[in-house]
PDB file of C-alpha atoms in Angstrom:
ATOM      1  CA  MET X   1      14.057 -26.676  20.722  1.00 93.00           C
ATOM      2  CA  GLU X   2      11.877 -24.388  22.801  1.00 95.00           C
ATOM      3  CA  LEU X   3      10.423 -21.050  21.735  1.00 97.00           C
ATOM      4  CA  ALA X   4      12.696 -19.375  24.292  1.00 97.00           C
ATOM      5  CA  ASP X   5      15.694 -20.916  22.487  1.00 98.00           C
ATOM      6  CA  VAL X   6      14.521 -19.363  19.227  1.00 98.00           C
ATOM      7  CA  VAL X   7      14.339 -15.976  20.954  1.00 98.00           C
ATOM      8  CA  ARG X   8      17.891 -16.400  22.202  1.00 98.00           C
ATOM      9  CA  LEU X   9      19.370 -17.758  18.967  1.00 98.00           C
ATOM     10  CA  LEU X  10      17.805 -15.079  16.774  1.00 98.00           C
ATOM     11  CA  GLU X  11      18.383 -12.301  19.319  1.00 98.00           C
ATOM     12  CA  ALA X  12      14.693 -11.703  18.891  1.00 98.00           C
ATOM     13  CA  GLU X  13      12.275  -9.348  20.507  1.00 98.00           C
ATOM     14  CA  VAL X  14       9.074 -10.955  21.766  1.00 98.00           C
ATOM     15  CA  LEU X  15       6.184  -8.931  20.339  1.00 98.00           C
ATOM     16  CA  VAL X  16       3.456 -11.323  21.425  1.00 98.00           C
ATOM     17  CA  SER X  17       4.383 -13.744  24.140  1.00 97.00           C
ATOM     18  CA  ALA X  18       3.335 -17.385  24.271  1.00 94.00           C
ATOM     19  CA  THR X  19       1.475 -18.622  27.319  1.00 91.00           C
ATOM     20  CA  ASP X  20       4.394 -20.945  27.746  1.00 93.00           C
ATOM     21  CA  MET X  21       7.719 -19.864  26.250  1.00 95.00           C
ATOM     22  CA  SER X  22       9.025 -23.390  26.729  1.00 94.00           C
ATOM     23  CA  VAL X  23       6.610 -24.648  24.078  1.00 94.00           C
ATOM     24  CA  LYS X  24       8.418 -27.122  21.817  1.00 94.00           C
ATOM     25  CA  ILE X  25       9.247 -26.056  18.279  1.00 93.00           C
ATOM     26  CA  THR X  26       9.724 -29.142  16.142  1.00 91.00           C
ATOM     27  CA  ALA X  27      10.010 -27.614  12.678  1.00 93.00           C
ATOM     28  CA  ALA X  28      10.316 -24.310  10.891  1.00 94.00           C
ATOM     29  CA  GLY X  29       9.623 -22.926   7.448  1.00 94.00           C
ATOM     30  CA  ALA X  30      10.186 -19.677   5.625  1.00 94.00           C
ATOM     31  CA  ALA X  31       7.903 -18.016   3.089  1.00 93.00           C
ATOM     32  CA  ASP X  32       6.926 -14.595   1.855  1.00 93.00           C
ATOM     33  CA  LEU X  33       3.860 -15.755  -0.014  1.00 92.00           C
ATOM     34  CA  ILE X  34       0.699 -16.817   1.773  1.00 93.00           C
ATOM     35  CA  SER X  35      -0.065 -19.677  -0.586  1.00 90.00           C
ATOM     36  CA  ASP X  36       3.426 -21.052  -0.030  1.00 88.00           C
ATOM     37  CA  VAL X  37       2.730 -21.107   3.700  1.00 89.00           C
ATOM     38  CA  LEU X  38      -0.440 -23.083   3.055  1.00 90.00           C
ATOM     39  CA  ALA X  39       1.185 -25.377   0.502  1.00 84.00           C
ATOM     40  CA  PHE X  40       4.463 -26.239   2.131  1.00 73.00           C
ATOM     41  CA  VAL X  41       4.210 -25.801   5.840  1.00 72.00           C
ATOM     42  CA  ARG X  42       3.074 -28.456   8.288  1.00 77.00           C
ATOM     43  CA  GLU X  43       0.986 -27.755  11.343  1.00 72.00           C
ATOM     44  CA  ARG X  44       2.873 -26.946  14.573  1.00 81.00           C
ATOM     45  CA  THR X  45       5.546 -25.115  12.611  1.00 92.00           C
ATOM     46  CA  LEU X  46       7.378 -21.869  13.272  1.00 96.00           C
ATOM     47  CA  LEU X  47       7.053 -19.498  10.320  1.00 96.00           C
ATOM     48  CA  LEU X  48       9.809 -17.072   9.374  1.00 97.00           C
ATOM     49  CA  THR X  49       8.537 -14.357   7.079  1.00 97.00           C
ATOM     50  CA  GLY X  50       9.050 -10.856   5.814  1.00 96.00           C
ATOM     51  CA  LEU X  51       5.306 -10.348   5.413  1.00 95.00           C
ATOM     52  CA  THR X  52       3.868  -8.240   8.183  1.00 95.00           C
ATOM     53  CA  ASN X  53       0.189  -7.866   7.305  1.00 93.00           C
ATOM     54  CA  VAL X  54      -2.831  -9.356   9.074  1.00 92.00           C
ATOM     55  CA  GLN X  55      -3.235 -11.969   6.354  1.00 92.00           C
ATOM     56  CA  VAL X  56      -0.123 -13.755   7.518  1.00 94.00           C
ATOM     57  CA  VAL X  57      -1.702 -14.102  10.970  1.00 95.00           C
ATOM     58  CA  THR X  58      -4.985 -15.321   9.500  1.00 93.00           C
ATOM     59  CA  ALA X  59      -3.153 -17.920   7.415  1.00 93.00           C
ATOM     60  CA  ALA X  60      -0.916 -18.960  10.310  1.00 94.00           C
ATOM     61  CA  ASP X  61      -3.946 -19.427  12.521  1.00 92.00           C
ATOM     62  CA  LEU X  62      -5.744 -21.379   9.828  1.00 92.00           C
ATOM     63  CA  VAL X  63      -2.992 -23.969   9.488  1.00 91.00           C
ATOM     64  CA  GLU X  64      -2.169 -23.879  13.206  1.00 90.00           C
ATOM     65  CA  LEU X  65       1.407 -22.717  13.183  1.00 93.00           C
ATOM     66  CA  THR X  66       3.299 -22.513  16.469  1.00 94.00           C
ATOM     67  CA  GLY X  67       4.400 -18.936  15.969  1.00 96.00           C
ATOM     68  CA  ILE X  68       5.654 -16.247  13.613  1.00 97.00           C
ATOM     69  CA  VAL X  69       9.096 -14.668  13.367  1.00 98.00           C
ATOM     70  CA  PHE X  70       9.316 -11.416  11.416  1.00 98.00           C
ATOM     71  CA  VAL X  71      12.761 -11.072   9.886  1.00 98.00           C
ATOM     72  CA  ARG X  72      14.879  -8.087   8.835  1.00 97.00           C
ATOM     73  CA  GLY X  73      13.656  -6.083  11.821  1.00 96.00           C
ATOM     74  CA  LYS X  74      10.244  -5.581  10.266  1.00 92.00           C
ATOM     75  CA  LYS X  75       7.703  -4.159  12.627  1.00 92.00           C
ATOM     76  CA  PRO X  76       4.094  -5.183  12.107  1.00 96.00           C
ATOM     77  CA  GLY X  77       1.192  -2.839  12.806  1.00 95.00           C
ATOM     78  CA  ARG X  78      -0.745  -2.905  16.041  1.00 96.00           C
ATOM     79  CA  ASP X  79      -3.672  -4.610  14.278  1.00 95.00           C
ATOM     80  CA  VAL X  80      -1.401  -7.513  13.370  1.00 96.00           C
ATOM     81  CA  LEU X  81      -0.166  -7.943  16.930  1.00 97.00           C
ATOM     82  CA  GLU X  82      -3.650  -7.650  18.390  1.00 97.00           C
ATOM     83  CA  MET X  83      -4.942 -10.299  16.052  1.00 95.00           C
ATOM     84  CA  ALA X  84      -2.028 -12.615  16.866  1.00 96.00           C
ATOM     85  CA  LYS X  85      -2.662 -12.111  20.569  1.00 97.00           C
ATOM     86  CA  SER X  86      -6.362 -12.857  20.210  1.00 95.00           C
ATOM     87  CA  ARG X  87      -5.524 -16.084  18.393  1.00 93.00           C
ATOM     88  CA  GLY X  88      -2.890 -17.128  20.918  1.00 94.00           C
ATOM     89  CA  LEU X  89      -0.109 -16.949  18.341  1.00 96.00           C
ATOM     90  CA  PRO X  90       3.331 -15.895  19.631  1.00 98.00           C
ATOM     91  CA  VAL X  91       5.158 -13.334  17.496  1.00 98.00           C
ATOM     92  CA  LEU X  92       8.882 -12.591  17.474  1.00 98.00           C
ATOM     93  CA  ARG X  93      10.958 -10.068  15.607  1.00 98.00           C
ATOM     94  CA  THR X  94      14.599 -10.443  14.679  1.00 98.00           C
ATOM     95  CA  HIS X  95      16.955  -7.967  13.073  1.00 98.00           C
ATOM     96  CA  LEU X  96      18.521 -10.868  11.161  1.00 98.00           C
ATOM     97  CA  HIS X  97      17.828 -11.403   7.488  1.00 97.00           C
ATOM     98  CA  MET X  98      15.810 -14.410   6.394  1.00 97.00           C
ATOM     99  CA  TYR X  99      18.776 -16.436   5.148  1.00 97.00           C
ATOM    100  CA  GLU X 100      20.789 -15.909   8.269  1.00 98.00           C
ATOM    101  CA  ALA X 101      17.871 -16.541  10.636  1.00 98.00           C
ATOM    102  CA  CYS X 102      17.046 -19.813   8.868  1.00 97.00           C
ATOM    103  CA  GLY X 103      20.700 -20.837   8.868  1.00 97.00           C
ATOM    104  CA  ILE X 104      21.075 -20.278  12.598  1.00 98.00           C
ATOM    105  CA  LEU X 105      17.974 -22.293  13.462  1.00 97.00           C
ATOM    106  CA  TYR X 106      18.941 -25.070  11.062  1.00 96.00           C
ATOM    107  CA  GLN X 107      22.420 -25.256  12.509  1.00 97.00           C
ATOM    108  CA  ALA X 108      20.893 -25.517  15.977  1.00 97.00           C
ATOM    109  CA  GLY X 109      19.027 -28.615  14.831  1.00 95.00           C
ATOM    110  CA  LEU X 110      15.657 -27.241  13.824  1.00 94.00           C
ATOM    111  CA  ARG X 111      14.630 -28.916  10.616  1.00 89.00           C
ATOM    112  CA  SER X 112      12.402 -28.088   7.688  1.00 87.00           C
ATOM    113  CA  SER X 113       8.663 -28.270   7.860  1.00 79.00           C
ATOM    114  CA  GLN X 114       8.012 -28.772   4.192  1.00 68.00           C
ATOM    115  CA  VAL X 115       5.264 -31.228   3.557  1.00 64.00           C
ATOM    116  CA  GLY X 116       6.049 -34.164   1.381  1.00 56.00           C
ATOM    117  CA  GLN X 117       4.381 -34.915  -1.889  1.00 44.00           C
ATOM    118  CA  ASP X 118       1.604 -36.837  -0.191  1.00 47.00           C
ATOM    119  CA  ASP X 119       1.275 -35.088   3.115  1.00 53.00           C
ATOM    120  CA  ASN X 120      -1.827 -33.086   2.346  1.00 52.00           C
ATOM    121  CA  ASN X 121      -3.349 -35.757   0.175  1.00 48.00           C
ATOM    122  CA  ASP X 122      -2.226 -38.961   1.836  1.00 44.00           C
ATOM    123  CA  HIS X 123      -5.892 -39.867   2.153  1.00 44.00           C
ATOM    124  CA  ARG X 124      -5.797 -41.205  -1.372  1.00 38.00           C
TER     125      ARG X 124
ATOM    126  CA  MET Y   1     -18.112 -42.802  11.098  1.00 51.00           C
ATOM    127  CA  ILE Y   2     -21.209 -40.654  10.898  1.00 49.00           C
ATOM    128  CA  ILE Y   3     -20.253 -37.084  11.682  1.00 55.00           C
ATOM    129  CA  ALA Y   4     -23.330 -35.057  10.979  1.00 55.00           C
ATOM    130  CA  ASN Y   5     -26.309 -35.632   8.812  1.00 54.00           C
ATOM    131  CA  SER Y   6     -26.296 -32.169   7.394  1.00 66.00           C
ATOM    132  CA  TYR Y   7     -24.778 -28.851   8.288  1.00 75.00           C
ATOM    133  CA  ASP Y   8     -25.174 -25.825   6.061  1.00 80.00           C
ATOM    134  CA  VAL Y   9     -23.481 -22.449   6.328  1.00 82.00           C
ATOM    135  CA  THR Y  10     -23.508 -19.614   3.804  1.00 88.00           C
ATOM    136  CA  LEU Y  11     -21.140 -16.682   4.073  1.00 91.00           C
ATOM    137  CA  SER Y  12     -20.794 -13.523   2.018  1.00 92.00           C
ATOM    138  CA  VAL Y  13     -17.386 -12.470   0.815  1.00 93.00           C
ATOM    139  CA  ALA Y  14     -16.673  -8.939  -0.396  1.00 92.00           C
ATOM    140  CA  GLY Y  15     -14.290  -8.510  -3.321  1.00 90.00           C
ATOM    141  CA  HIS Y  16     -11.116  -6.494  -2.620  1.00 90.00           C
ATOM    142  CA  ASP Y  17     -11.776  -6.427   1.144  1.00 91.00           C
ATOM    143  CA  PHE Y  18      -8.396  -7.486   2.473  1.00 89.00           C
ATOM    144  CA  VAL Y  19      -9.135  -6.405   6.024  1.00 85.00           C
ATOM    145  CA  THR Y  20     -11.609  -9.149   6.781  1.00 88.00           C
ATOM    146  CA  ALA Y  21      -9.990 -11.565   4.322  1.00 91.00           C
ATOM    147  CA  GLY Y  22      -9.953 -15.077   5.667  1.00 92.00           C
ATOM    148  CA  GLU Y  23     -12.977 -14.702   7.918  1.00 91.00           C
ATOM    149  CA  ALA Y  24     -15.172 -17.003   5.876  1.00 94.00           C
ATOM    150  CA  ALA Y  25     -12.449 -19.667   5.869  1.00 95.00           C
ATOM    151  CA  SER Y  26     -11.917 -19.231   9.613  1.00 93.00           C
ATOM    152  CA  GLN Y  27     -15.621 -19.682  10.223  1.00 94.00           C
ATOM    153  CA  ILE Y  28     -15.701 -22.778   8.049  1.00 95.00           C
ATOM    154  CA  LYS Y  29     -12.739 -24.152   9.993  1.00 95.00           C
ATOM    155  CA  ARG Y  30     -14.416 -23.492  13.345  1.00 93.00           C
ATOM    156  CA  THR Y  31     -17.629 -25.112  12.155  1.00 93.00           C
ATOM    157  CA  LEU Y  32     -15.762 -28.234  11.055  1.00 94.00           C
ATOM    158  CA  GLU Y  33     -13.893 -28.337  14.359  1.00 94.00           C
ATOM    159  CA  THR Y  34     -17.131 -28.249  16.328  1.00 93.00           C
ATOM    160  CA  LEU Y  35     -18.254 -31.283  14.336  1.00 92.00           C
ATOM    161  CA  ASN Y  36     -15.187 -33.147  15.608  1.00 90.00           C
ATOM    162  CA  LEU Y  37     -13.929 -34.068  12.164  1.00 93.00           C
ATOM    163  CA  PRO Y  38     -10.380 -35.460  11.882  1.00 93.00           C
ATOM    164  CA  PRO Y  39      -7.831 -32.597  12.231  1.00 92.00           C
ATOM    165  CA  LYS Y  40      -6.090 -33.462   8.973  1.00 91.00           C
ATOM    166  CA  LEU Y  41      -9.369 -33.256   7.098  1.00 95.00           C
ATOM    167  CA  VAL Y  42     -10.214 -29.933   8.771  1.00 95.00           C
ATOM    168  CA  ARG Y  43      -6.811 -28.629   7.730  1.00 93.00           C
ATOM    169  CA  ARG Y  44      -7.294 -29.648   4.101  1.00 95.00           C
ATOM    170  CA  ALA Y  45     -10.775 -28.140   4.020  1.00 97.00           C
ATOM    171  CA  SER Y  46      -9.509 -24.938   5.665  1.00 96.00           C
ATOM    172  CA  ILE Y  47      -6.750 -24.524   3.077  1.00 96.00           C
ATOM    173  CA  CYS Y  48      -9.259 -25.016   0.250  1.00 97.00           C
ATOM    174  CA  ALA Y  49     -11.706 -22.568   1.831  1.00 97.00           C
ATOM    175  CA  TYR Y  50      -9.019 -19.946   2.385  1.00 96.00           C
ATOM    176  CA  GLU Y  51      -7.676 -20.167  -1.165  1.00 96.00           C
ATOM    177  CA  ALA Y  52     -11.201 -20.002  -2.581  1.00 97.00           C
ATOM    178  CA  GLU Y  53     -12.055 -17.028  -0.408  1.00 96.00           C
ATOM    179  CA  MET Y  54      -8.864 -15.208  -1.370  1.00 96.00           C
ATOM    180  CA  ASN Y  55      -9.593 -15.790  -5.044  1.00 96.00           C
ATOM    181  CA  ILE Y  56     -12.932 -14.023  -4.608  1.00 96.00           C
ATOM    182  CA  ILE Y  57     -11.286 -11.156  -2.711  1.00 95.00           C
ATOM    183  CA  ILE Y  58      -8.418 -10.783  -5.167  1.00 95.00           C
ATOM    184  CA  HIS Y  59     -10.307 -11.164  -8.418  1.00 95.00           C
ATOM    185  CA  ALA Y  60     -14.047 -10.685  -7.991  1.00 95.00           C
ATOM    186  CA  CYS Y  61     -16.540  -7.989  -6.993  1.00 93.00           C
ATOM    187  CA  ARG Y  62     -18.488 -10.125  -4.577  1.00 93.00           C
ATOM    188  CA  GLY Y  63     -19.149 -13.732  -3.798  1.00 95.00           C
ATOM    189  CA  GLN Y  64     -20.535 -16.321  -1.488  1.00 95.00           C
ATOM    190  CA  MET Y  65     -19.079 -19.323   0.223  1.00 96.00           C
ATOM    191  CA  GLY Y  66     -21.156 -22.277   1.254  1.00 95.00           C
ATOM    192  CA  LEU Y  67     -20.360 -25.249   3.436  1.00 95.00           C
ATOM    193  CA  ARG Y  68     -22.347 -28.440   3.554  1.00 94.00           C
ATOM    194  CA  VAL Y  69     -21.371 -31.397   5.658  1.00 94.00           C
ATOM    195  CA  THR Y  70     -23.206 -34.628   5.111  1.00 91.00           C
ATOM    196  CA  GLU Y  71     -22.482 -38.058   6.503  1.00 88.00           C
ATOM    197  CA  ASP Y  72     -20.044 -38.916   3.740  1.00 92.00           C
ATOM    198  CA  LYS Y  73     -18.469 -35.619   2.724  1.00 95.00           C
ATOM    199  CA  VAL Y  74     -17.620 -31.981   3.250  1.00 96.00           C
ATOM    200  CA  ALA Y  75     -18.573 -29.756   0.331  1.00 96.00           C
ATOM    201  CA  ILE Y  76     -17.383 -26.165   0.030  1.00 97.00           C
ATOM    202  CA  VAL Y  77     -18.773 -24.003  -2.744  1.00 96.00           C
ATOM    203  CA  ALA Y  78     -17.350 -20.607  -3.664  1.00 97.00           C
ATOM    204  CA  HIS Y  79     -19.384 -18.627  -6.146  1.00 96.00           C
ATOM    205  CA  ASP Y  80     -18.496 -15.171  -7.375  1.00 96.00           C
ATOM    206  CA  GLU Y  81     -19.455 -12.389  -9.703  1.00 96.00           C
ATOM    207  CA  GLY Y  82     -16.219 -11.433 -11.335  1.00 95.00           C
ATOM    208  CA  PRO Y  83     -13.971 -11.567 -14.349  1.00 96.00           C
ATOM    209  CA  GLY Y  84     -14.041 -15.355 -14.687  1.00 97.00           C
ATOM    210  CA  ILE Y  85     -10.973 -17.380 -15.622  1.00 97.00           C
ATOM    211  CA  ALA Y  86      -9.929 -16.906 -19.232  1.00 95.00           C
ATOM    212  CA  ASN Y  87      -7.552 -19.858 -19.350  1.00 95.00           C
ATOM    213  CA  LEU Y  88      -8.416 -22.525 -16.821  1.00 96.00           C
ATOM    214  CA  ASP Y  89      -5.634 -24.892 -17.872  1.00 96.00           C
ATOM    215  CA  ARG Y  90      -3.032 -22.240 -17.200  1.00 96.00           C
ATOM    216  CA  ALA Y  91      -4.718 -21.237 -13.934  1.00 96.00           C
ATOM    217  CA  MET Y  92      -4.249 -24.805 -12.712  1.00 96.00           C
ATOM    218  CA  GLU Y  93      -0.487 -24.580 -13.279  1.00 95.00           C
ATOM    219  CA  GLU Y  94       1.607 -23.924 -10.191  1.00 94.00           C
ATOM    220  CA  GLY Y  95       3.014 -20.405 -10.296  1.00 92.00           C
ATOM    221  CA  TYR Y  96       0.674 -19.008 -12.935  1.00 94.00           C
ATOM    222  CA  SER Y  97      -1.064 -15.896 -11.671  1.00 94.00           C
ATOM    223  CA  THR Y  98      -2.927 -12.924 -13.107  1.00 94.00           C
ATOM    224  CA  ALA Y  99      -2.839 -10.987  -9.823  1.00 92.00           C
ATOM    225  CA  SER Y 100      -1.512  -7.432  -9.892  1.00 92.00           C
ATOM    226  CA  GLU Y 101       1.829  -6.310  -8.491  1.00 92.00           C
ATOM    227  CA  GLU Y 102      -0.002  -4.631  -5.607  1.00 91.00           C
ATOM    228  CA  ILE Y 103      -1.675  -7.913  -4.673  1.00 93.00           C
ATOM    229  CA  ARG Y 104       1.652  -9.732  -4.849  1.00 92.00           C
ATOM    230  CA  GLU Y 105       3.256  -7.273  -2.488  1.00 90.00           C
ATOM    231  CA  MET Y 106       0.658  -8.300   0.078  1.00 91.00           C
ATOM    232  CA  GLY Y 107       1.849 -11.880  -0.209  1.00 93.00           C
ATOM    233  CA  PHE Y 108      -0.819 -13.155  -2.566  1.00 94.00           C
ATOM    234  CA  GLY Y 109      -0.754 -14.063  -6.215  1.00 90.00           C
ATOM    235  CA  ALA Y 110       1.747 -16.885  -5.816  1.00 90.00           C
ATOM    236  CA  GLY Y 111      -0.139 -18.792  -8.476  1.00 93.00           C
ATOM    237  CA  MET Y 112      -0.705 -21.605  -6.002  1.00 92.00           C
ATOM    238  CA  GLY Y 113      -4.380 -21.071  -5.173  1.00 94.00           C
ATOM    239  CA  LEU Y 114      -6.073 -23.529  -7.496  1.00 96.00           C
ATOM    240  CA  PRO Y 115      -3.156 -26.021  -7.376  1.00 94.00           C
ATOM    241  CA  ASN Y 116      -3.339 -25.939  -3.556  1.00 94.00           C
ATOM    242  CA  MET Y 117      -7.066 -26.603  -3.700  1.00 97.00           C
ATOM    243  CA  LYS Y 118      -6.580 -29.464  -6.119  1.00 96.00           C
ATOM    244  CA  LYS Y 119      -3.956 -30.991  -3.851  1.00 95.00           C
ATOM    245  CA  CYS Y 120      -6.097 -30.790  -0.732  1.00 96.00           C
ATOM    246  CA  ALA Y 121      -9.464 -31.735  -2.240  1.00 98.00           C
ATOM    247  CA  ASP Y 122     -10.710 -35.141  -3.264  1.00 98.00           C
ATOM    248  CA  LYS Y 123     -12.674 -33.525  -6.042  1.00 98.00           C
ATOM    249  CA  LEU Y 124     -12.431 -30.007  -7.450  1.00 98.00           C
ATOM    250  CA  SER Y 125     -14.872 -28.736 -10.058  1.00 98.00           C
ATOM    251  CA  ILE Y 126     -14.665 -25.281 -11.579  1.00 98.00           C
ATOM    252  CA  LYS Y 127     -17.235 -23.620 -13.776  1.00 98.00           C
ATOM    253  CA  THR Y 128     -16.260 -20.241 -15.109  1.00 97.00           C
ATOM    254  CA  LYS Y 129     -17.436 -17.705 -17.642  1.00 97.00           C
ATOM    255  CA  VAL Y 130     -15.386 -14.674 -18.638  1.00 97.00           C
ATOM    256  CA  ASN Y 131     -16.897 -11.385 -17.402  1.00 97.00           C
ATOM    257  CA  GLU Y 132     -19.575 -13.230 -15.436  1.00 97.00           C
ATOM    258  CA  GLY Y 133     -18.009 -15.223 -12.663  1.00 97.00           C
ATOM    259  CA  THR Y 134     -16.703 -18.473 -11.306  1.00 97.00           C
ATOM    260  CA  ARG Y 135     -18.097 -21.329  -9.264  1.00 98.00           C
ATOM    261  CA  VAL Y 136     -15.670 -23.603  -7.468  1.00 98.00           C
ATOM    262  CA  GLU Y 137     -16.812 -26.757  -5.722  1.00 98.00           C
ATOM    263  CA  ILE Y 138     -14.505 -28.620  -3.387  1.00 98.00           C
ATOM    264  CA  ILE Y 139     -15.378 -32.073  -2.117  1.00 98.00           C
ATOM    265  CA  ILE Y 140     -13.541 -33.855   0.675  1.00 98.00           C
ATOM    266  CA  TYR Y 141     -14.803 -37.291   1.621  1.00 97.00           C
ATOM    267  CA  LEU Y 142     -15.122 -38.281   5.250  1.00 94.00           C
ATOM    268  CA  PRO Y 143     -13.460 -41.463   6.425  1.00 90.00           C
ATOM    269  CA  THR Y 144     -15.759 -44.464   6.309  1.00 82.00           C
ATOM    270  CA  SER Y 145     -16.657 -46.339   9.495  1.00 64.00           C
ATOM    271  CA  GLU Y 146     -14.436 -49.223   8.352  1.00 57.00           C
ATOM    272  CA  GLY Y 147     -11.521 -46.848   7.773  1.00 48.00           C
TER     273      GLY Y 147
END
């Protein structure tokens, strides 16, 4: 699935555009807690969240997510969008609720990004 | 694989400053990237650094983060002046948190900070004293030349 497909499926507004909207999205995850993003989400993942503060951008950048989708029509502040832009992180906004947005993407074939038991510590 | 003989960075972290929260971790990540360490290792170290930094911001008055990369390991030390951890065993449990409601509304206080660090680190040592502060040391070993 491409980022442009996500925009279409979620009837989303593009708040920060990607350099290439045809960038491939291979997995998605949903979380409203920063630590959950860090614990359960793989790199190159699309994050669906109801959190709209700058910390979500910092965390997303840190674990190299592909982009952020704000659900329930939540509008982040300008500082959030500016930070996302400076870090090259595309940001979308959908009026859909979290459950529905996840369901639509899942039905369209986009699967979960949750890391397995050993994904972050498979060095052992 | 010899990455770097030694690379030291020390960063100050201000307690309760949520605006610049994550900057120390971002800088640690960038430093590790410039050393061309394996991406997976950088990711694990970044997660540890971020969780440690957020613990200082959420709970402490002030603190410092240090990074040292030697030929066999990455060491991240987070040291703070703060309330300390009254019950370390409980703090290591997933979901246990003493963060306030206000902090939780910002998306923190999931009770996953120390468990996340433990999961991503090869070695995690915590020294804490109530009403004085906490010192967290995270060690991640670099792959050997044979590996």
